[in-house]
Coordinates of C-alpha atoms and ligand atoms in Angstrom, one line a residue:
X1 CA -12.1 146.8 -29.2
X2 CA -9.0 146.1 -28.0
X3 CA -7.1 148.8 -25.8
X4 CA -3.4 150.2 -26.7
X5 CA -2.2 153.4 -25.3
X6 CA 1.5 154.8 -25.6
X7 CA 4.4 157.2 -24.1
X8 CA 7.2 159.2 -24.8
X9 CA 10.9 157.9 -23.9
X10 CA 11.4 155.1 -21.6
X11 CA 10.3 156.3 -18.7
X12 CA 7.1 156.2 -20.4
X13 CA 7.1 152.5 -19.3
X14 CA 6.0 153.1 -16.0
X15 CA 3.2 155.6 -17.2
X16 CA 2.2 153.1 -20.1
X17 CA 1.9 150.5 -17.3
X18 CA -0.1 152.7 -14.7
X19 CA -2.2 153.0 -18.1
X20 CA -3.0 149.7 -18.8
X21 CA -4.4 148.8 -15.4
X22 CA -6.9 151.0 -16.0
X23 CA -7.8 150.3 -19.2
X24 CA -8.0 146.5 -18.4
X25 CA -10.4 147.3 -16.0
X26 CA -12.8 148.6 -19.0
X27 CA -11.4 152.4 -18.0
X28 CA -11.7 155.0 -20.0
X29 CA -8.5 156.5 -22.0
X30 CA -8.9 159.8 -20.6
X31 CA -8.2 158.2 -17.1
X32 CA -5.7 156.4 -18.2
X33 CA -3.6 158.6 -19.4
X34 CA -4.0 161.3 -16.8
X35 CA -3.1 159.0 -14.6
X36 CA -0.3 157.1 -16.1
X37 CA 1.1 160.8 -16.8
X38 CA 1.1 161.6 -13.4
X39 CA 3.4 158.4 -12.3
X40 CA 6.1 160.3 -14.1
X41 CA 5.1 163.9 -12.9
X42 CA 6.3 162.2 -9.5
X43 CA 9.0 160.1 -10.4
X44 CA 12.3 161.3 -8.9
X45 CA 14.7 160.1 -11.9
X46 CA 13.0 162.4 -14.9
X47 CA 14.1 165.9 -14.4
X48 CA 12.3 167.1 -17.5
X49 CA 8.7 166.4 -15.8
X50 CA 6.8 168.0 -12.5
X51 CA 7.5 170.3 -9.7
X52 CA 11.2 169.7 -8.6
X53 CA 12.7 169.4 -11.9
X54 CA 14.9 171.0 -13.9
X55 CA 13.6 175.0 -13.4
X56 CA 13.8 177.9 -15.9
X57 CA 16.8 180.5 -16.3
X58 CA 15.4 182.3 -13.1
X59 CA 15.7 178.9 -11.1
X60 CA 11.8 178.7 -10.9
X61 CA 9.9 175.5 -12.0
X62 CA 7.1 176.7 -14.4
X63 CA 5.2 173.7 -15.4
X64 CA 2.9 173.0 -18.9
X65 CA 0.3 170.1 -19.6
X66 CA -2.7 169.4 -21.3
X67 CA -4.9 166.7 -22.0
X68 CA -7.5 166.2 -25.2
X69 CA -11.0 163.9 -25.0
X70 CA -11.2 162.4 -28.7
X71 CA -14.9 161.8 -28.4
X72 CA -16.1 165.2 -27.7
X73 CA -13.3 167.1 -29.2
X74 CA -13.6 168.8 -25.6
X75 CA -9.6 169.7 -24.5
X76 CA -8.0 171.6 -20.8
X77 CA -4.6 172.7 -20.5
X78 CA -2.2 174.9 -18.2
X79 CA 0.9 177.1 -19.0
X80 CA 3.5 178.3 -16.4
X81 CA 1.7 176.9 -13.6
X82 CA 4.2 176.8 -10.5
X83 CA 3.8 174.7 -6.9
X84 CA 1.4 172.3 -8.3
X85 CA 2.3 168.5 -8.2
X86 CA 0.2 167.5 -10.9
X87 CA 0.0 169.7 -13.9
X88 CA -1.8 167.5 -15.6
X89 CA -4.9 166.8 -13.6
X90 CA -5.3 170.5 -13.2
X91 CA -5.2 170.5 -17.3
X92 CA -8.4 167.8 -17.0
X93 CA -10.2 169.8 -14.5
X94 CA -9.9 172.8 -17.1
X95 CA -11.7 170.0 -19.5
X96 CA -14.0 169.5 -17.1
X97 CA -14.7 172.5 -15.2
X98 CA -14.8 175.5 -17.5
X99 CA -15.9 176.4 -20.6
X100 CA -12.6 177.4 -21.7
X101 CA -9.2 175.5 -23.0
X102 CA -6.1 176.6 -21.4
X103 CA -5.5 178.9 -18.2
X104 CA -1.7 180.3 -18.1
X105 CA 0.3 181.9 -14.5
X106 CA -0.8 183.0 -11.1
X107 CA -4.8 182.9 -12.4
X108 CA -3.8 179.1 -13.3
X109 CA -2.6 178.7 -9.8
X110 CA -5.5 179.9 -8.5
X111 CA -7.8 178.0 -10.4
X112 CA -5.4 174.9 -9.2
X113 CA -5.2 175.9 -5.5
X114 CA -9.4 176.3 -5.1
X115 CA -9.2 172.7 -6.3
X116 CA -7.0 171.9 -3.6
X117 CA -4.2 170.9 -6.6
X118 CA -1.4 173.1 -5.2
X119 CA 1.5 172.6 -2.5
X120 CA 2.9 175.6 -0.3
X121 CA 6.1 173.7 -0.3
X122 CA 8.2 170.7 -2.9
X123 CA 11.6 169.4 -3.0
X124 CA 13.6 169.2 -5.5
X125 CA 14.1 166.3 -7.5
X126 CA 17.8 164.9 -6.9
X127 CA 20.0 166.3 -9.2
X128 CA 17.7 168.8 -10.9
X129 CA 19.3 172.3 -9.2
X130 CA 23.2 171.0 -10.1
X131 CA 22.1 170.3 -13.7
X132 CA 20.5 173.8 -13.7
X133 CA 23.5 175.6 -12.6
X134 CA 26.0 173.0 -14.9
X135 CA 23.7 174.6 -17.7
X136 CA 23.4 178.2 -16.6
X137 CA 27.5 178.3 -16.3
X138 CA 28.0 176.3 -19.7
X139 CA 25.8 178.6 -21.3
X140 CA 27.7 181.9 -20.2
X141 CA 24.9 184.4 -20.7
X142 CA 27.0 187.8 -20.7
X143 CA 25.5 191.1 -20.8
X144 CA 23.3 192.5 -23.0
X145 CA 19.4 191.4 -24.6
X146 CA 20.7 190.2 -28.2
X147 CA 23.6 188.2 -26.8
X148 CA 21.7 186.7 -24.1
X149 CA 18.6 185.6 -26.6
X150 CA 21.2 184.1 -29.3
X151 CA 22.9 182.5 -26.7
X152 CA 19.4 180.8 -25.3
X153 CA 18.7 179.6 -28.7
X154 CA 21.9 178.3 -29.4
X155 CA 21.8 176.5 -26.6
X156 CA 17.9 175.0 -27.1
X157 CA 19.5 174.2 -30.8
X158 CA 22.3 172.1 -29.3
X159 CA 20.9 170.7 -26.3
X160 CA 19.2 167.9 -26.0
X161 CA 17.4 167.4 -23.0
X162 CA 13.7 168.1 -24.0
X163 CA 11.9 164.6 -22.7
X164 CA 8.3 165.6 -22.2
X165 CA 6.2 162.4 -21.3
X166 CA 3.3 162.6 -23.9
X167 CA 0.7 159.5 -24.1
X168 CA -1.7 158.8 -26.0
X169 CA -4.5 155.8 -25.4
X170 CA -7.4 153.6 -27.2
X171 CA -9.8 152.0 -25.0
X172 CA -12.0 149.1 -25.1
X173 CA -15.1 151.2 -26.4
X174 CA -13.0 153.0 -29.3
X175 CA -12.0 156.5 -27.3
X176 CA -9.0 158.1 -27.7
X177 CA -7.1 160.4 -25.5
X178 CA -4.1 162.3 -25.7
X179 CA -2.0 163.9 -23.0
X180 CA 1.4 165.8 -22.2
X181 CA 3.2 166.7 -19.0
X182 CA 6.3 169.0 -18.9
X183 CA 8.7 171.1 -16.9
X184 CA 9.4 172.7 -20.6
X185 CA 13.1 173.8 -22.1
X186 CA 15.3 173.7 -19.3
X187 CA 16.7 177.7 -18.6
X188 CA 13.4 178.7 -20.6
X189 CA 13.0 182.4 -20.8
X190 CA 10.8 182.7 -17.7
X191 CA 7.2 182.9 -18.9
X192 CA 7.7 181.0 -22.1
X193 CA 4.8 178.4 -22.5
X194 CA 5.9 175.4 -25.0
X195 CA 3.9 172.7 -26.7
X196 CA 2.6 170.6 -23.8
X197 CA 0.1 173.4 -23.1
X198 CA -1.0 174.2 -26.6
X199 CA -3.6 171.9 -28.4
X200 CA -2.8 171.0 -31.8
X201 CA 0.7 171.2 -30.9
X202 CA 1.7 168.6 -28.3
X203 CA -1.6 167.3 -28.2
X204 CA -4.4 166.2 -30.5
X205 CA -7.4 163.5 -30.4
X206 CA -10.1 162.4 -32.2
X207 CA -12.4 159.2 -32.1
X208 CA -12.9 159.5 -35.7
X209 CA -9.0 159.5 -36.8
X210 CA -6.6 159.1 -33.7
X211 CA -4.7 161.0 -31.1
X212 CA -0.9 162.7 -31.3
X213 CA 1.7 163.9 -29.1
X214 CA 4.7 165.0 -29.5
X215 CA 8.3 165.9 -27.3
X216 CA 11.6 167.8 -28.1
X217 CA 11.9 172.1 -28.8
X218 CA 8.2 172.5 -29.0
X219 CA 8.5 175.8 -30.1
X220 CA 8.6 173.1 -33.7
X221 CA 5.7 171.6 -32.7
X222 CA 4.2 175.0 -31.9
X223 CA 4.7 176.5 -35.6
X224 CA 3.6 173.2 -37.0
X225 CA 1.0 172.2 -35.2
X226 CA 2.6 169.1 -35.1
X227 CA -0.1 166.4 -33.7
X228 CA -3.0 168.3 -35.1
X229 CA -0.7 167.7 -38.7
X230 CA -0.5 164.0 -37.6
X231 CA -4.2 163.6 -37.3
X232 CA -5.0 165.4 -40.6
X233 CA -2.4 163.3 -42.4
X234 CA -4.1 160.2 -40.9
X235 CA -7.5 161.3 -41.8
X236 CA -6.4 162.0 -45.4
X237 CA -5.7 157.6 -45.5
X238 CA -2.3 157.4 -44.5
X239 CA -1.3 154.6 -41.9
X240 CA 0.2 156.4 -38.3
X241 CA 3.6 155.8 -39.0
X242 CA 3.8 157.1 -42.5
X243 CA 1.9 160.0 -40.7
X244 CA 4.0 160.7 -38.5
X245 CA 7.6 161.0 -40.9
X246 CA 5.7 162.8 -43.1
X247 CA 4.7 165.3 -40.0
X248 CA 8.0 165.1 -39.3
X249 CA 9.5 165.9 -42.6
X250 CA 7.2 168.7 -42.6
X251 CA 8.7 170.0 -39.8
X252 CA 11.8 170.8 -41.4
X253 CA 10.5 174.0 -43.3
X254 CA 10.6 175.8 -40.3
X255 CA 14.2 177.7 -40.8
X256 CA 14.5 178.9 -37.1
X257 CA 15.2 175.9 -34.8
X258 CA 16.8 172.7 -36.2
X259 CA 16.5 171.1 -32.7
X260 CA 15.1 167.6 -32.6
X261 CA 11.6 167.1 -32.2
X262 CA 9.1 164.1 -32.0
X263 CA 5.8 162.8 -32.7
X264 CA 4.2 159.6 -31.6
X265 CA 0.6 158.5 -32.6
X266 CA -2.0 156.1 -32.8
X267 CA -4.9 155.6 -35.1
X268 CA -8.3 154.4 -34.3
X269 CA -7.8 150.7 -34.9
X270 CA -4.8 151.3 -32.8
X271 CA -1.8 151.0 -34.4
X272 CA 0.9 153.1 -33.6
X273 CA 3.5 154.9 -35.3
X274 CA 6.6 157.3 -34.0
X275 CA 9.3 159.6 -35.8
X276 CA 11.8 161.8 -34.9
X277 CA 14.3 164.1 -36.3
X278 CA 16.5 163.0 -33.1
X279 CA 17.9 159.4 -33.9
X280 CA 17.4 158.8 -29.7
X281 CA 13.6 159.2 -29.6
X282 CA 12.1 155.9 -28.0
X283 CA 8.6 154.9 -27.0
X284 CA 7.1 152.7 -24.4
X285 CA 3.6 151.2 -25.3
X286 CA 1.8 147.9 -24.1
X287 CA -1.5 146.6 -26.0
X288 CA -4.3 144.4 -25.3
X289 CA -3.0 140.4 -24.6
X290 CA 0.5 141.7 -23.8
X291 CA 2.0 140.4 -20.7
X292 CA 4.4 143.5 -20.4
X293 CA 5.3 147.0 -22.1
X294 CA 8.0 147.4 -24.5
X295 CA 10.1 150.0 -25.9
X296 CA 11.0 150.8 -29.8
X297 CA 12.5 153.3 -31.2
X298 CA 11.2 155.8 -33.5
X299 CA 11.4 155.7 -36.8
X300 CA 14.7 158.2 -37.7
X301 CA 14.1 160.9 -40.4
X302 CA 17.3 162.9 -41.4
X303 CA 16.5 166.8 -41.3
X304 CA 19.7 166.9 -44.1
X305 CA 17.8 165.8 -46.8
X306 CA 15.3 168.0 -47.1
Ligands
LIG401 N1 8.3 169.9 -25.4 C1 8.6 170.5 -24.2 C2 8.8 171.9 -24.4 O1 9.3 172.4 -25.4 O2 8.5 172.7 -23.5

């Protein structure tokens, strides 16, 4: 079969291509997308991924991921997880090691540092600690609980830095894998854990239908269950793409956040399909007998008329 695997935004090139040299090599897609997600965990220009980036409203970098296994349905994932490099390979070791799904704050950090996954100490990544205090000041937060929460969801509603990097992959023998990677909402409430930790939300595979992921306010995703959605909607005969508006479309009953959000997927003969409610959303994906990755947009669906 032949392989294709996929990524969020264009910096989802370099994780796509990371992917690919796995997958040529008859890897599996789990693999590859751990590891092609973890090329952009460490990648200096993306502020919205791994330790360094852009922090929370405390000015602490709380990290989410989590990674699914299409062919046993098996999934790990982390929530909050601080000082650890690569969120996302603590996520798989949750797949692998333990019989549960996702493991949240200090006990997550713990779990991470007996695997030898943690650092005492990071830098930040250039740029990310004056974009968090451009946004803390532009934000104004005032006195007061009410006044502060409006203002944080104003801001999540206006804002639009949200880029998770979320693959998913199809290798040679027909598994699918999905993954996501995230330093969550920049100036998130401290202790808020968004869609890249939660299964069914910012992640979904399965070797009999396809894998989802998603990026943008994943508090949407959350209270859709957005790549879970995907996969149902491809199970019930519809082709990725239409999948993924329709997801999308869905979306838009959810009268608390209008903020953009945005799914991409792949089905289990490997075509892929991508929509967004933001008319920015890109994708980066390379497939078997392709000398190099590309980047397409995804297809644009206009919250204003439903
Ligand atoms: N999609 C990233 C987040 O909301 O945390």
């Amino acid at each position: 079969m032949p392989y294709v695997v996929a990524a969020t935004w264009s910096f989802g090139l370099k994780a796509v291509s990371r992917a690919a040299e796995i997958l040529t090599l008859n890897g599996n897609a789990l693999d590859a997308v751990e590891e092609g997600i973890k090329v952009v965990e460490l990648d200096p220009e993306v502020l919205t991924v791994g330790l360094g980036g852009i922090p929370n409203l405390k000015g602490v970098c709380e990290l989410d991921a989590s990674i699914m296994d299409g062919y046993s349905l098996k999934a790990g994932a982390v929530g909050g997880v601080r000082n650890v490099l690569h969120p996302i390979s603590v996520a798989r070791k949750v797949l692998e090691l333990t019989p549960h799904i996702l493991l949240v704050g200090d006990e997550a950090i713990d779990f991470a540092s007996k695997l030898g996954l943690t650092v005492s100490e990071f830098t930040w990544k250039k740029g990310a600690l004056e974009k968090w205090r451009e946004l803390l000041s532009s934000i104004n937060l005032g006195v007061g609980l009410q006044p502060y929460m409006d203002k944080i969801k104003a801001y999540i509603e206006h804002y639009r830095l949200h880029e998770t990097i979320s693959v998913v992959a199809l290798d040679r023998y027909g598994n699918i894998a999905s993954g996501s990677s995230t330093t969550g909402l920049p100036l998130k409430i401290p202790g808020r854990v968004g869609d890249s930790a939660i299964i069914g939300a910012g992640v979904y595979a399965d070797n009999d239908v396809g894998a989802a992921c998603t990026t943008g306010v994943g508090e949407i995703a959350q209270i859709t269950l957005l790549s879970k959605n995907v996969c149902d909607l491809i199970r019930t005969g519809l082709d990725p793409q239409d999948a993924c508006e329709k997801a999308i479309e869905n979306t838009f009953r959810y009268k608390y956040y209008h903020g953009g959000i945005a799914v991409l997927a792949i089905d289990r003969e490997g075509r892929i399909g991508a929509a967004s409610s933001r008319k920015d959303f890109v994708y980066a994906y390379i497939a078997e007998g392709m000398d190099k990755p590309k980047v397409e947009a995804g297809v644009y669906v206009d919250s204003s008329e439903y």
